């Protein structure tokens, strides 16, 4: 489903050139659950941004479902991102003055979805992550674990091919972190491709494969799941 070929990402200022990714080649199959690990500054977030079509590489090819999207225009990237990718962030990124249900609806704003279908899909997404009873609450009325459940529901409601999770348990205690990992594992088991950046060895072990980065390069790949 996803294939990176010799991806490089350079950031330049007048005095400094930083190579965030250095000739990264990686293939991720449809329905696979992959964990990306490595020390801070190794290129994990840069890689996730490219996979999520939030940034375009300086050089190399990125094939998304067989199409090289590395040189897509911004409008093409936006359309594909909305249609095919869901995001889960460490900081939840919920809109404070919207209810739980409205926060999930945001993911469908630019889709051709009828009002009735929208309500049905939002209700199903909230039910799936066991947060439907909080649909009318505001984010500040929820615990951190509950907010992350809402974020997962928002990622799922558009029925994406790919879920990208950036340290999804980083702001959670152990119990809530395990609950969120259970949700992501269920999503992967249902056939959705999941790519997760994490520092947790225990959480990485729930994925089917771990990819380790160092200094912008892939240094190892390990099959760790069942």
XYZ file of N, CA and C in Angstrom:
678
model
N 0.820 -1.214 0.000
C 0.000 0.000 0.000
C 0.857 1.268 0.000
N 1.885 1.286 0.857
C 2.784 2.438 0.962
C 4.196 1.996 0.597
N 4.854 2.758 -0.240
C 6.219 2.414 -0.616
C 7.060 3.679 -0.764
N 8.102 3.754 0.038
C 9.054 4.855 -0.037
C 10.315 4.354 -0.726
N 10.810 5.136 -1.676
C 12.021 4.757 -2.406
C 13.042 5.894 -2.334
N 14.099 5.660 -1.556
C 15.209 6.622 -1.439
C 14.725 8.033 -1.096
N 13.864 8.102 -0.095
C 13.321 9.391 0.324
C 14.363 10.182 1.123
N 14.585 11.415 0.713
C 15.424 12.348 1.448
C 14.605 13.588 1.787
N 14.860 14.131 2.962
C 14.210 15.370 3.346
C 15.253 16.307 3.934
N 15.472 17.425 3.256
C 16.457 18.416 3.678
C 15.748 19.682 4.118
N 16.260 20.269 5.187
C 15.785 21.574 5.640
C 16.976 22.516 5.620
N 16.826 23.627 4.929
C 17.954 24.549 4.763
C 17.634 25.920 5.356
N 18.628 26.497 5.997
C 18.612 27.906 6.353
C 19.804 28.539 5.640
N 20.055 29.792 5.884
C 21.184 30.449 5.222
C 22.516 29.827 5.613
N 22.581 29.277 6.826
C 23.862 28.790 7.327
C 23.913 27.283 7.530
N 22.765 26.648 7.658
C 22.750 25.234 8.047
C 21.857 24.428 7.111
N 22.302 23.220 6.784
C 21.479 22.252 6.061
C 21.311 21.019 6.942
N 20.061 20.678 7.223
C 19.758 19.521 8.061
C 19.120 18.437 7.216
N 19.689 17.234 7.282
C 19.145 16.089 6.546
C 18.298 15.279 7.521
N 16.982 15.527 7.498
C 16.077 14.863 8.434
C 15.853 13.401 8.064
N 15.781 13.126 6.771
C 15.685 11.743 6.276
C 16.738 11.553 5.203
N 17.409 10.397 5.247
C 18.548 10.157 4.366
C 18.369 8.826 3.628
N 17.866 8.892 2.414
C 17.704 7.706 1.552
C 16.898 6.598 2.238
N 15.718 6.962 2.706
C 14.847 5.998 3.385
C 14.016 5.230 2.355
N 14.099 3.911 2.408
C 13.266 3.030 1.588
C 12.493 2.116 2.529
N 11.192 2.045 2.327
C 10.337 1.314 3.253
C 9.045 0.932 2.538
N 8.576 -0.284 2.794
C 7.311 -0.724 2.218
C 6.386 -1.206 3.322
N 5.137 -0.738 3.274
C 4.138 -1.106 4.276
C 2.934 -1.675 3.542
N 2.566 -2.896 3.886
C 1.474 -3.577 3.192
C 0.111 -3.141 3.744
N -0.908 -3.280 2.918
C -2.271 -2.976 3.342
C -2.645 -3.849 4.543
N -3.212 -3.230 5.566
C -3.629 -3.955 6.754
C -2.529 -4.228 7.757
N -1.327 -3.757 7.496
C -0.211 -4.000 8.409
C -0.208 -2.974 9.544
N 0.257 -3.385 10.716
C 0.423 -2.510 11.876
C 1.924 -2.367 12.102
N 2.447 -1.160 11.866
C 3.889 -0.908 11.943
C 4.176 0.136 13.005
N 5.151 -0.149 13.854
C 5.621 0.813 14.855
C 6.957 1.389 14.396
N 7.101 2.700 14.512
C 8.349 3.382 14.174
C 8.974 3.889 15.459
N 10.241 3.522 15.686
C 10.931 3.882 16.916
C 12.268 4.542 16.604
N 12.840 5.165 17.634
C 14.141 5.798 17.498
C 14.250 6.969 18.451
N 15.468 7.448 18.703
C 15.661 8.569 19.627
C 15.083 9.868 19.078
N 14.911 10.844 19.952
C 14.429 12.153 19.523
C 15.349 12.731 18.457
N 14.750 13.314 17.425
C 15.546 13.927 16.369
C 16.022 12.972 15.296
N 15.544 11.721 15.318
C 16.033 10.733 14.344
C 15.263 10.767 13.025
N 14.156 11.521 12.978
C 13.397 11.614 11.743
C 12.025 10.965 11.780
N 11.590 10.497 12.954
C 10.296 9.796 13.049
C 9.129 10.687 12.618
N 9.065 11.884 13.180
C 7.947 12.771 12.862
C 8.002 13.229 11.409
N 9.209 13.455 10.895
C 9.358 13.826 9.487
C 8.829 12.719 8.590
N 9.163 11.477 8.921
C 8.684 10.335 8.149
C 7.168 10.240 8.209
N 6.600 10.446 9.392
C 5.152 10.370 9.539
C 4.467 11.479 8.740
N 5.061 12.669 8.718
C 4.490 13.778 7.952
C 4.473 13.474 6.457
N 5.510 12.807 5.974
C 5.547 12.443 4.554
C 4.533 11.340 4.263
N 4.473 10.330 5.132
C 3.479 9.265 4.951
C 2.063 9.831 4.964
N 1.843 10.865 5.794
C 0.522 11.463 5.930
C 0.229 12.564 4.938
N 1.137 12.779 3.978
C 0.946 13.774 2.921
C 0.873 15.196 3.476
N 1.458 15.392 4.659
C 1.532 16.725 5.242
C 2.768 17.472 4.762
N 3.708 16.735 4.213
C 4.939 17.321 3.701
C 5.378 16.499 2.490
N 6.072 17.145 1.564
C 6.598 16.450 0.387
C 8.105 16.302 0.516
N 8.654 15.150 0.131
C 10.095 14.931 0.283
C 10.902 15.792 -0.676
N 12.143 16.055 -0.280
C 13.055 16.791 -1.154
C 13.379 15.982 -2.399
N 13.558 14.664 -2.217
C 13.817 13.776 -3.353
C 13.347 12.371 -3.003
N 13.249 11.545 -4.037
C 12.778 10.179 -3.852
C 11.329 10.033 -4.279
N 10.818 8.818 -4.220
C 9.452 8.510 -4.643
C 8.642 7.984 -3.461
N 7.374 8.382 -3.412
C 6.446 7.869 -2.410
C 5.212 7.365 -3.150
N 5.041 6.049 -3.148
C 3.904 5.431 -3.826
C 2.803 5.122 -2.816
N 1.653 5.740 -3.019
C 0.476 5.510 -2.181
C -0.542 4.779 -3.053
N -0.791 3.520 -2.733
C -1.646 2.680 -3.576
C -1.173 2.667 -5.024
N 0.134 2.616 -5.197
C 0.701 2.486 -6.532
C 0.911 3.781 -7.278
N 0.471 4.907 -6.724
C 0.636 6.199 -7.384
C 1.711 7.020 -6.676
N 2.652 7.559 -7.477
C 3.724 8.368 -6.895
C 3.167 9.736 -6.531
N 3.028 9.972 -5.220
C 2.425 11.221 -4.741
C 3.467 12.243 -4.297
N 4.740 11.907 -4.453
C 5.810 12.789 -3.956
C 5.777 14.160 -4.616
N 5.275 14.226 -5.844
C 5.243 15.507 -6.548
C 3.818 16.001 -6.784
N 2.874 15.493 -6.011
C 1.499 15.977 -6.100
C 1.438 17.446 -5.696
N 0.483 18.157 -6.242
C 0.249 19.537 -5.825
C -0.391 19.533 -4.436
N -0.420 20.696 -3.815
C -1.003 20.788 -2.475
C -2.480 20.414 -2.492
N -3.202 20.819 -3.529
C -4.624 20.480 -3.604
C -4.828 18.980 -3.791
N -3.955 18.332 -4.561
C -4.036 16.880 -4.738
C -3.729 16.157 -3.424
N -2.711 16.632 -2.716
C -2.357 16.029 -1.432
C -3.499 16.169 -0.432
N -4.099 17.349 -0.398
C -5.199 17.595 0.537
C -6.377 16.674 0.247
N -6.726 16.533 -1.018
C -7.856 15.674 -1.386
C -7.602 14.221 -1.014
N -6.396 13.719 -1.274
C -6.069 12.337 -0.948
C -5.998 12.136 0.563
N -5.441 13.104 1.251
C -5.335 13.028 2.713
C -6.721 12.940 3.347
N -7.638 13.778 2.901
C -8.993 13.767 3.461
C -9.717 12.464 3.160
N -9.440 11.899 1.989
C -10.159 10.703 1.563
C -9.618 9.417 2.176
N -8.327 9.393 2.499
C -7.700 8.097 2.790
C -6.956 7.989 4.116
N -6.769 9.097 4.859
C -5.893 9.049 6.032
C -6.582 9.634 7.261
N -6.422 8.941 8.390
C -6.866 9.443 9.688
C -5.657 9.639 10.589
N -5.690 10.687 11.412
C -4.554 11.025 12.268
C -4.942 10.968 13.738
N -4.020 10.448 14.554
C -4.154 10.480 16.007
C -2.867 11.073 16.564
N -3.005 12.198 17.300
C -1.826 12.907 17.805
C -1.697 12.757 19.313
N -0.487 12.963 19.803
C -0.227 12.899 21.237
C -1.048 13.932 22.007
N -1.224 15.112 21.423
C -1.881 16.213 22.122
C -3.385 16.289 21.877
N -3.958 15.235 21.303
C -5.407 15.090 21.061
C -5.909 16.008 19.938
N -5.545 17.304 19.992
C -5.944 18.272 18.960
C -7.461 18.370 18.784
N -8.184 18.364 19.898
C -9.630 18.565 19.848
C -9.947 20.057 19.893
N -11.077 20.440 19.314
C -11.506 21.834 19.312
C -12.316 22.084 20.578
N -11.832 22.969 21.434
C -12.361 23.112 22.788
C -13.825 23.533 22.851
N -14.301 24.339 21.888
C -15.682 24.833 21.976
C -16.669 23.980 21.176
N -16.224 22.805 20.720
C -17.109 21.850 20.065
C -17.341 20.652 20.979
N -18.513 20.062 20.899
C -18.791 18.859 21.680
C -18.000 17.676 21.120
N -18.036 16.587 21.852
C -17.375 15.362 21.396
C -17.883 14.961 20.017
N -19.192 14.927 19.841
C -19.761 14.531 18.556
C -19.354 15.497 17.447
N -19.366 16.784 17.751
C -18.989 17.791 16.752
C -17.517 17.680 16.374
N -16.660 17.336 17.341
C -15.247 17.139 17.032
C -15.047 15.986 16.061
N -15.830 14.944 16.214
C -15.733 13.802 15.301
C -16.301 14.165 13.933
N -17.357 14.965 13.918
C -17.969 15.404 12.654
C -16.992 16.190 11.781
N -16.046 16.864 12.415
C -15.085 17.699 11.680
C -14.407 16.903 10.565
N -14.132 15.638 10.820
C -13.429 14.806 9.835
C -14.268 14.553 8.583
N -15.566 14.836 8.651
C -16.451 14.581 7.509
C -16.926 15.865 6.833
N -16.421 17.012 7.271
C -16.916 18.296 6.772
C -16.758 18.444 5.268
N -15.643 17.934 4.738
C -15.369 18.119 3.316
C -15.681 16.875 2.501
N -16.516 16.022 3.059
C -16.945 14.816 2.351
C -18.396 14.981 1.936
N -18.766 14.318 0.892
C -20.149 14.369 0.412
C -20.995 13.385 1.205
N -21.329 13.786 2.446
C -22.056 12.914 3.364
C -23.368 13.595 3.748
N -24.462 12.888 3.622
C -25.760 13.446 3.990
C -25.841 13.628 5.500
N -26.774 14.458 5.933
C -26.920 14.728 7.362
C -27.224 13.448 8.138
N -28.087 12.626 7.578
C -28.446 11.379 8.252
C -27.283 10.417 8.337
N -26.536 10.297 7.249
C -25.383 9.407 7.230
C -24.300 9.920 8.166
N -24.150 11.255 8.222
C -23.145 11.843 9.106
C -23.428 11.468 10.560
N -24.679 11.635 10.990
C -25.026 11.314 12.378
C -24.813 9.834 12.670
N -25.171 8.995 11.700
C -25.002 7.549 11.889
C -23.537 7.182 12.034
N -22.691 7.738 11.161
C -21.270 7.399 11.191
C -20.589 7.929 12.448
N -20.971 9.123 12.879
C -20.411 9.672 14.122
C -20.818 8.802 15.306
N -22.081 8.425 15.360
C -22.552 7.577 16.459
C -21.824 6.239 16.479
N -21.620 5.652 15.314
C -20.920 4.364 15.233
C -19.470 4.504 15.678
N -18.811 5.597 15.266
C -17.404 5.804 15.641
C -17.267 5.980 17.146
N -18.184 6.753 17.752
C -18.132 6.965 19.202
C -18.433 5.671 19.951
N -19.365 4.888 19.424
C -19.692 3.605 20.039
C -18.485 2.667 19.959
N -17.790 2.714 18.862
C -16.657 1.815 18.645
C -15.552 2.041 19.667
N -15.394 3.296 20.114
C -14.330 3.598 21.082
C -14.884 3.791 22.498
N -16.141 3.393 22.698
C -16.771 3.408 24.019
C -16.811 4.803 24.655
N -17.195 5.795 23.858
C -17.283 7.155 24.385
C -18.613 7.808 23.977
N -19.556 7.008 23.470
C -20.837 7.550 22.999
C -21.600 8.266 24.108
N -21.438 7.820 25.352
C -22.158 8.437 26.469
C -21.670 9.845 26.777
N -20.568 10.261 26.135
C -20.028 11.609 26.333
C -20.211 12.491 25.091
N -21.088 12.095 24.197
C -21.207 12.767 22.898
C -21.480 14.260 23.007
N -22.221 14.686 24.036
C -22.599 16.099 24.160
C -21.675 16.884 25.083
N -20.647 16.240 25.605
C -19.713 16.925 26.490
C -18.661 17.684 25.682
N -18.045 18.674 26.321
C -16.928 19.395 25.731
C -15.621 18.711 26.126
N -14.551 18.893 25.353
C -13.282 18.229 25.658
C -12.778 18.465 27.079
N -12.945 19.700 27.597
C -12.424 19.991 28.939
C -13.184 19.257 30.043
N -14.306 18.654 29.684
C -15.065 17.866 30.652
C -14.653 16.396 30.654
N -13.654 16.066 29.851
C -13.204 14.675 29.712
C -11.817 14.490 30.303
N -11.514 13.270 30.660
C -10.152 12.922 31.068
C -9.267 12.831 29.827
N -7.964 12.748 30.052
C -7.042 12.605 28.923
C -7.318 11.356 28.108
N -7.596 10.262 28.796
C -7.886 9.012 28.097
C -9.146 9.109 27.264
N -10.161 9.789 27.795
C -11.397 9.962 27.051
C -11.182 10.865 25.839
N -10.382 11.912 25.996
C -10.095 12.796 24.864
C -9.385 12.040 23.740
N -8.472 11.146 24.121
C -7.779 10.390 23.083
C -8.721 9.406 22.398
N -9.700 8.893 23.118
C -10.710 8.040 22.488
C -11.493 8.836 21.435
N -11.815 10.083 21.766
C -12.502 10.946 20.806
C -11.618 11.161 19.577
N -10.317 11.376 19.817
C -9.386 11.569 18.699
C -9.326 10.329 17.809
N -9.365 9.151 18.417
C -9.371 7.908 17.627
C -10.674 7.806 16.841
N -11.795 8.159 17.472
C -13.086 8.137 16.761
C -13.056 9.095 15.578
N -12.477 10.269 15.759
C -12.372 11.246 14.666
C -11.544 10.678 13.510
N -10.496 9.937 13.848
C -9.660 9.332 12.811
C -10.395 8.219 12.072
N -11.284 7.526 12.766
C -11.965 6.368 12.182
C -13.220 6.717 11.388
N -13.845 7.856 11.700
C -15.184 8.125 11.175
C -15.208 8.245 9.653
N -14.109 8.642 9.046
C -14.072 8.769 7.587
C -13.715 7.448 6.898
N -13.577 6.393 7.695
C -13.265 5.054 7.182
C -12.014 5.076 6.300
N -10.889 5.564 6.847
C -9.666 5.718 6.052
C -8.974 4.395 5.787
N -8.137 4.394 4.760
C -7.297 3.236 4.482
C -6.114 3.171 5.439
N -5.708 4.336 5.945
C -4.484 4.453 6.728
C -4.730 5.292 7.969
N -4.288 4.793 9.134
C -4.280 5.559 10.380
C -2.829 5.825 10.752
N -2.490 7.096 10.981
C -1.168 7.485 11.441
C -1.285 7.998 12.869
N -0.537 7.397 13.772
C -0.610 7.750 15.189
C 0.764 8.214 15.672
N 0.842 9.455 16.138
C 2.107 10.040 16.587
C 2.127 10.089 18.107
N 2.835 9.153 18.727
C 2.904 9.040 20.191
C 1.495 9.096 20.800
N 0.599 8.224 20.390
C -0.803 8.335 20.827
C -1.023 8.113 22.314
N -0.040 7.518 22.998
C -0.188 7.281 24.438
C 0.750 8.158 25.262
N 1.428 9.098 24.604
C 2.463 9.880 25.279
C 1.967 10.717 26.443
N 0.703 11.174 26.388
C 0.149 12.009 27.455
C -0.801 11.253 28.373
N -0.765 9.919 28.306
C -1.718 9.118 29.062
C -1.036 8.279 30.134
N -1.790 7.961 31.197
C -1.272 7.039 32.198
C -1.301 5.619 31.627
N -0.781 4.687 32.399
C -0.622 3.319 31.905
C -1.947 2.682 31.491
N -2.965 2.826 32.330
C -4.246 2.177 32.054
C -4.881 2.741 30.790
N -4.916 4.076 30.689
C -5.512 4.693 29.496
C -4.671 4.439 28.254
N -3.343 4.395 28.436
C -2.469 4.091 27.307
C -2.736 2.708 26.756
N -2.916 1.743 27.638
C -3.205 0.382 27.199
C -4.566 0.299 26.510
N -5.525 1.092 27.003
C -6.844 1.097 26.386
C -6.777 1.639 24.960
N -6.026 2.718 24.759
C -5.886 3.294 23.419
C -5.150 2.324 22.503
N -4.136 1.652 23.027
C -3.431 0.664 22.218
C -4.357 -0.487 21.831
N -5.258 -0.847 22.732
C -6.241 -1.870 22.397
C -7.120 -1.441 21.235
N -7.501 -0.162 21.214
C -8.309 0.360 20.114
C -7.543 0.299 18.792
N -6.277 0.735 18.815
C -5.475 0.735 17.590
C -5.229 -0.692 17.087
N -5.037 -1.610 18.015
C -4.843 -3.007 17.632
C -6.105 -3.568 16.980
N -7.265 -3.221 17.540
C -8.532 -3.661 16.954
C -8.712 -3.089 15.547
N -8.333 -1.808 15.388
C -8.438 -1.162 14.075
C -7.577 -1.905 13.057
N -6.343 -2.221 13.460
C -5.440 -2.948 12.560
C -5.977 -4.338 12.242
N -6.519 -4.996 13.246
C -7.051 -6.344 13.034
C -8.264 -6.349 12.099
N -8.924 -5.194 11.992
C -10.090 -5.093 11.112
C -9.693 -4.826 9.663
N -8.374 -4.631 9.412
C -7.898 -4.483 8.050
C -7.372 -3.120 7.673
N -7.452 -2.144 8.587
C -6.929 -0.812 8.312
C -5.420 -0.789 8.570
N -4.675 -0.160 7.694
C -3.234 -0.015 7.888
C -2.979 1.007 8.989
N -2.123 0.659 9.950
C -1.802 1.551 11.067
C -0.290 1.727 11.148
N 0.158 2.977 11.159
C 1.575 3.286 11.372
C 1.661 4.178 12.600
N 2.443 3.755 13.585
C 2.495 4.446 14.871
C 3.930 4.789 15.249
N 4.160 6.034 15.617
C 5.430 6.437 16.216
C 5.304 6.279 17.724
N 6.263 5.623 18.349
C 6.214 5.412 19.797
C 7.610 5.268 20.374
N 7.730 5.620 21.655
C 8.959 5.356 22.399
C 8.818 4.115 23.282
N 7.610 3.549 23.321
C 7.321 2.449 24.235
C 7.600 1.098 23.575
N 8.526 0.347 24.135
C 8.806 -0.991 23.627
C 7.598 -1.907 23.789
N 6.877 -1.742 24.902
C 5.711 -2.583 25.155
C 4.629 -2.327 24.110
N 4.422 -1.070 23.762
C 3.397 -0.751 22.768
C 3.861 -1.134 21.361
N 5.137 -0.960 21.078
C 5.669 -1.371 19.775
C 5.511 -2.877 19.579
N 5.581 -3.626 20.665
C 5.467 -5.080 20.579
C 4.072 -5.530 20.151
N 3.089 -4.630 20.218
C 1.734 -4.969 19.780
C 1.590 -4.864 18.265
N 2.548 -4.192 17.620
C 2.529 -4.072 16.163
C 3.069 -5.360 15.539
N 2.875 -5.489 14.234
C 3.400 -6.664 13.532
C 4.858 -6.480 13.118
N 5.273 -5.217 13.047
C 6.655 -4.944 12.639
C 7.130 -3.651 13.289
N 8.393 -3.628 13.695
C 9.005 -2.422 14.243
C 10.115 -1.958 13.309
N 10.069 -0.679 12.948
C 11.091 -0.056 12.112
C 11.838 0.949 12.987
N 13.159 0.804 13.078
C 13.960 1.707 13.907
C 14.756 2.673 13.033
N 14.683 3.950 13.416
C 15.404 5.001 12.716
C 16.543 5.523 13.572
N 17.598 5.962 12.912
C 18.712 6.631 13.573
C 19.342 7.581 12.572
N 19.435 8.842 12.958
C 20.051 9.855 12.094
C 19.430 9.878 10.698
N 18.109 9.743 10.653
C 17.408 9.852 9.383
C 17.454 8.623 8.504
N 17.980 7.518 9.008
C 18.078 6.291 8.224
C 17.369 5.141 8.927
N 16.851 4.196 8.138
C 16.304 2.968 8.705
C 17.486 2.056 9.047
N 17.602 1.707 10.331
C 18.743 0.880 10.739
C 18.333 -0.557 11.034
N 17.043 -0.802 11.244
C 16.605 -2.195 11.447
C 15.102 -2.295 11.265
N 14.659 -3.506 10.909
C 13.248 -3.840 10.842
C 13.078 -5.192 11.505
N 12.106 -5.290 12.394
C 11.901 -6.507 13.155
C 10.450 -6.915 13.144
N 10.173 -8.167 12.809
C 8.824 -8.708 12.922
C 8.599 -9.042 14.397
N 7.586 -8.410 14.993
C 7.393 -8.600 16.430
C 5.999 -9.088 16.793
N 5.045 -8.999 15.856
C 3.670 -9.386 16.191
C 3.378 -10.800 15.797
N 2.106 -11.151 15.945
C 1.683 -12.508 15.568
C 1.349 -12.550 14.096
